[in-house]
């Protein structure tokens, strides 16, 4: 039988028999980049297997009219056939196509018809079957080329009525792109889904957007077709993602009603592992039908040659209970930003060979492996001079990976016991802050440190793919290292407090306090007494050069805390200035300059008034960490300050205040030191800062309408009625306020000039305006509203009015000197005409008169001589006054004038 089927398949490649198919079950279109703009494209069609019928049917040897999406199409020949099951055969048609260049191309093929008996497609054997993929061809110099996903599991599967069905197509992307699954309607034509009058989506079916797992329970025994897109996304270096293509898969679920029971695969947890480790996982499948034989298999990217060492899956002999062991020796070459997905499949059969039939049922189980770049090892942080050096093991175990680029250094203040999360990748979502990137060696010197704090450091390896031109994309981080903690020695004073006690422009006061060096870190034998503290002051961080206090002690133990290490700085401007301090430490009668404290400043508060609110902003430069700020506000009745809020930010807004009323505030900062032998908590006050809320909100934008007599005129209008009537909505009524007081009128003579203010309306309750003209109503208008504080609204809608020109010429005049009709002129009054270009000709075509005067006023003479009674021809171009300017009418007035003596 196997020999017979093989011969049939071979003959099907050779015998040119073309039939109209009514047996298409499922399929997809995939593509693979070959070189430059050339791709290998495969149309994979799952057909109803007719080799087992009494009269074998030879399937078509080629697909007609495969569209490439660039305006070209071709016939594609069959390259492979494989019998999947009793009634399923997979036919593959493959060719190559070269595209003109980067772009988005929709690859499409289809034919009539689907196989009959699909219960969610009416008359399915009369409905077309179409497959489609989208090749997003990005600029390869920046994003590289793209390959479509490959599906590792057949799209034709079996389910049992009333039993939960679980399936995964196991889409695999060789590029490591991020995949997203999305349900779709099967296609009727290229880009055209089947109408919902014909197609019904299976009730209750779900698709996991990340893993592609399908879950459904059918209540009918029949064939059902569904479709879904698999979309690919590539991560740019700036963190954004770029869509790079998608593939549509049309699949068929055959729901049976036999007495078979579905096999069940046991649940296992997804895992995280470091590249270089060996992953081993046991899995079990069972079937309550003890007479059934189970076949247990697995597929996924780890089984392909895209990994350094393909995984293995070994099972026990077929039985109603079967065990399997997955094993994969991972490698640094296998790391990628996306998870690896393994899909286990259990199929039952009454035979022992694991073959399937229409009576077979299966279960799929999706298992994810997150393979992370391993953490850098042996991270150490130590003080070197007055900075901290962080170093780690060289070489890094995955530095051989072509995707490895460099290290990043992360830091936080404090050093608490850490919890290791084997699935943690990078530190972007942690409480650590990135302090250095693109570190290509195995150490980093951190100079941005202060005495009194303990710092915790972690290192992460950074990776990305490269385009052909070397542009990075798909950036991702490895697992972070264990923490390494260090602090600077406390061998000099540390400022502990800078607190404003009195706010005044001339008599302000600030309390400053500092520590003496720690006995654990300061060598009193190397540095002999006496010991001297000098306190320096400045109003900027770069101008701390004024000595304001000196204190000297004959022994280290004579320095009493806090009386000997504090100072009240008086008679300074604490209302307008920020104040900075530094303590310098000397030994042995100042001949031994030991060092200085880090600079510390007062908390400088600024208050800004706005519409019914005060905005508070503050800043400070301190060696401690301020983690909480308490906002105090003056009570207008008691004149005491009450706490109203707290925050960890340096910005606060106090809402719902009264405009034009004074409000005053100060800030209390709460901070801490984390270094050993200090562990000091510090509270400090800012100066008092006041501000007045004021109205900054303009009135509502109103809506303008305009009318004039010109619009309705059926005859020439007189100058007295050349007016535009403006009306608009009262903004107070429009927005439910009472703040609007008056209006400004803006106007421009044409639609190309900026609007200029021409007038105002002093009453907010009179939303009308009459604009009068001499010779035009053309122009553009806008209205603004003004409130009591002088705030002006934005322009209303801009409305432009145009003229309605009238200019009519008679066809006869009698220049005989009787005072009646002696001049040829237009009917009066004409309107909105700037000038004309008028020429009059005699019967021989000679010009006898011309003018640009719109009144014309021709007296029937030429060169001072009266012309004879006759017919004269005229051509008159009229220049109209329009909102766009002076416009020449494209069609001239023409006709004959009868001159009668």
Coordinates of N, CA and C in Angstrom, one line a residue, residues 413 450 453 495-500 510 539-541 577-581 598-606 616-630 647-651 667-672 682-687:
X413 N 20.3 53.7 45.8 CA 20.8 54.0 47.1 C 20.2 53.1 48.1
X450 N 28.4 60.5 47.0 CA 28.6 61.4 48.1 C 28.9 60.5 49.4
X453 N 26.2 57.9 52.0 CA 25.3 57.0 51.3 C 25.9 55.7 50.9
X495 N 27.4 67.2 56.0 CA 26.4 68.1 56.4 C 25.1 67.3 56.6
X496 N 24.4 67.6 57.7 CA 23.2 66.8 58.1 C 21.9 67.6 57.9
X497 N 22.0 68.9 58.1 CA 20.8 69.8 58.0 C 21.2 71.1 57.4
X498 N 20.2 71.6 56.5 CA 20.2 73.0 56.1 C 18.7 73.4 56.1
X499 N 18.3 74.1 57.1 CA 16.9 74.3 57.3 C 16.6 75.8 57.5
X500 N 15.7 76.4 56.8 CA 15.3 77.8 56.9 C 14.4 78.0 58.1
X510 N 19.1 80.5 58.7 CA 19.2 79.1 58.3 C 20.0 78.4 59.3
X539 N 25.6 81.7 47.3 CA 24.2 81.7 46.8 C 24.1 80.8 45.5
X540 N 25.2 80.3 45.0 CA 25.2 79.3 43.9 C 26.1 78.2 44.3
X541 N 26.0 77.1 43.6 CA 26.9 75.9 43.9 C 28.3 76.2 43.5
X577 N 16.8 84.2 47.7 CA 18.0 83.4 47.4 C 18.0 82.0 47.9
X578 N 18.7 81.1 47.1 CA 19.0 79.8 47.5 C 20.4 79.8 48.2
X579 N 20.6 79.0 49.2 CA 21.8 79.1 50.0 C 22.5 77.7 50.0
X580 N 23.9 77.8 49.7 CA 24.7 76.6 49.6 C 25.8 76.6 50.7
X581 N 26.1 75.4 51.2 CA 27.1 75.4 52.3 C 28.1 74.2 52.1
X598 N 30.5 67.2 51.2 CA 29.8 67.5 50.0 C 28.9 68.7 50.2
X599 N 28.6 69.4 49.1 CA 27.8 70.6 49.2 C 26.4 70.3 49.6
X600 N 25.7 71.1 50.4 CA 24.3 71.0 50.8 C 23.7 72.3 50.7
X601 N 22.4 72.3 50.2 CA 21.7 73.6 50.0 C 20.4 73.6 50.8
X602 N 19.8 74.8 50.9 CA 18.4 74.8 51.5 C 17.5 74.4 50.4
X603 N 16.3 74.0 50.8 CA 15.2 73.7 49.9 C 14.6 75.0 49.4
X604 N 14.7 75.3 48.1 CA 14.3 76.6 47.6 C 13.0 76.4 46.9
X605 N 12.0 77.1 47.4 CA 10.6 77.0 47.0 C 10.2 78.2 46.2
X606 N 9.5 77.9 45.1 CA 8.9 79.0 44.2 C 7.4 78.7 44.1
X616 N 3.5 75.0 43.0 CA 4.7 75.0 43.8 C 5.7 74.1 43.2
X617 N 6.9 74.7 43.0 CA 8.1 74.0 42.5 C 9.3 74.2 43.5
X618 N 10.1 73.2 43.8 CA 11.2 73.4 44.7 C 12.4 72.5 44.2
X619 N 13.5 72.9 44.7 CA 14.7 72.2 44.4 C 15.7 72.2 45.5
X620 N 16.7 71.3 45.5 CA 17.7 71.3 46.6 C 18.9 70.5 46.1
X621 N 20.1 70.8 46.6 CA 21.3 70.0 46.3 C 21.8 69.5 47.6
X622 N 21.6 68.2 47.9 CA 22.0 67.7 49.2 C 22.6 66.3 49.1
X623 N 23.5 65.9 50.1 CA 24.1 64.6 50.1 C 23.2 63.5 50.6
X624 N 22.1 63.9 51.2 CA 21.1 62.9 51.7 C 20.1 62.6 50.6
X625 N 19.2 61.7 50.8 CA 18.1 61.4 49.9 C 16.8 61.9 50.5
X626 N 16.2 62.9 49.9 CA 14.8 63.3 50.3 C 13.8 62.5 49.6
X627 N 13.1 61.7 50.4 CA 12.1 60.8 49.8 C 10.6 61.3 50.0
X628 N 10.4 62.3 50.9 CA 9.1 62.8 51.2 C 9.2 64.3 51.4
X629 N 8.2 65.0 50.8 CA 8.1 66.4 51.0 C 6.6 66.7 51.5
X630 N 6.6 67.4 52.7 CA 5.3 67.8 53.3 C 5.0 69.2 52.9
X647 N 4.2 64.5 49.2 CA 4.6 64.0 47.8 C 6.0 63.6 47.8
X648 N 6.4 62.8 46.8 CA 7.8 62.4 46.6 C 8.4 63.2 45.4
X649 N 7.5 64.0 44.8 CA 8.0 64.8 43.6 C 8.4 66.2 44.1
X650 N 8.9 67.0 43.1 CA 9.3 68.3 43.4 C 8.3 69.3 42.8
X651 N 7.0 68.9 42.7 CA 6.0 69.7 42.1 C 4.7 69.4 42.8
X667 N 7.8 74.1 52.6 CA 8.0 72.7 52.4 C 8.9 72.1 53.5
X668 N 8.5 71.0 54.0 CA 9.3 70.3 54.9 C 9.8 69.0 54.2
X669 N 11.1 68.9 54.1 CA 11.7 67.7 53.4 C 12.1 66.7 54.5
X670 N 11.9 65.4 54.2 CA 12.3 64.3 55.1 C 13.3 63.4 54.3
X671 N 14.5 63.3 54.8 CA 15.5 62.6 54.1 C 16.3 61.6 55.0
X672 N 17.2 60.9 54.4 CA 18.0 59.9 55.2 C 19.4 59.7 54.5
X682 N 17.0 63.1 58.4 CA 17.1 64.6 58.5 C 15.8 65.2 58.0
X683 N 15.3 66.3 58.7 CA 14.2 67.1 58.3 C 14.6 68.5 58.1
X684 N 14.2 69.1 57.0 CA 14.6 70.5 56.7 C 13.5 71.3 56.2
X685 N 13.5 72.6 56.5 CA 12.4 73.5 56.0 C 12.9 74.4 54.9
X686 N 12.0 74.7 54.0 CA 12.2 75.7 53.0 C 11.9 77.1 53.5
X687 N 12.1 78.1 52.7 CA 11.6 79.4 53.0 C 10.1 79.5 52.8

